């Protein structure tokens, strides 16, 4: 699963609004939809905020070699 898909899945599971996600990632609705579609990568601060708020690990950030 890609990062944007995983973020959107967690958002839906936790019942978070898109407006709330826009605040987390410091973007507008269009920007969030680009993140969810995988067309834009969120910045590190946004990812930290997302993990802090949701208390969920983002498995797509983990790379194994």
Coordinates of C-alpha atoms in Angstrom, one line a residue:
X1 CA 0.0 0.0 0.0
X2 CA 1.3 3.4 -0.9
X3 CA 1.7 6.2 1.7
X4 CA -1.3 8.3 0.5
X5 CA -3.6 5.3 0.4
X6 CA -2.5 4.3 3.9
X7 CA -3.1 7.8 5.2
X8 CA -6.6 7.9 3.7
X9 CA -7.4 4.4 5.1
X10 CA -6.4 5.5 8.6
X11 CA -8.4 8.8 8.2
X12 CA -11.5 6.8 7.4
X13 CA -11.0 4.2 10.1
X14 CA -10.7 7.0 12.7
X15 CA -13.5 9.1 11.3
X16 CA -11.3 12.2 10.8
X17 CA -12.7 14.9 8.5
X18 CA -10.8 16.1 5.5
X19 CA -10.7 19.6 7.0
X20 CA -8.9 18.1 10.0
X21 CA -6.4 16.4 7.7
X22 CA -5.8 19.7 5.8
X23 CA -4.9 21.3 9.2
X24 CA -2.5 18.4 10.0
X25 CA -0.8 18.7 6.6
X26 CA -1.0 22.5 6.4
X27 CA -2.7 22.4 3.0
X28 CA -6.1 22.9 1.4
X29 CA -8.6 20.2 0.3
X30 CA -7.0 20.0 -3.1
X31 CA -3.6 19.5 -1.6
X32 CA -4.8 16.8 0.7
X33 CA -6.5 15.0 -2.2
X34 CA -3.1 15.0 -4.0
X35 CA -1.5 13.5 -0.9
X36 CA -4.2 10.8 -0.7
X37 CA -3.8 10.0 -4.4
X38 CA -0.1 9.7 -4.0
X39 CA 0.6 12.6 -6.4
X40 CA 2.2 14.7 -3.6
X41 CA 4.3 13.6 -0.7
X42 CA 3.6 15.2 2.6
X43 CA 6.5 17.0 4.4
X44 CA 8.2 15.5 7.5
X45 CA 6.4 17.9 9.9
X46 CA 3.0 16.8 8.4
X47 CA 3.9 13.2 8.8
X48 CA 5.0 13.7 12.4
X49 CA 1.7 15.5 13.1
X50 CA -0.3 12.8 11.5
X51 CA 1.4 10.0 13.5
X52 CA 1.0 12.0 16.7
X53 CA -2.7 12.7 16.2
X54 CA -3.6 9.2 15.0
X55 CA -1.2 7.2 17.2
X56 CA -0.7 4.9 14.2
X57 CA 2.4 3.6 12.5
X58 CA 2.8 4.3 8.8
X59 CA 4.0 1.0 7.4
X60 CA 4.7 2.4 4.0
X61 CA 7.5 4.6 5.5
X62 CA 9.4 1.5 6.6
X63 CA 11.9 0.2 4.1
X64 CA 13.5 -3.2 4.5
X65 CA 16.7 -4.2 2.7

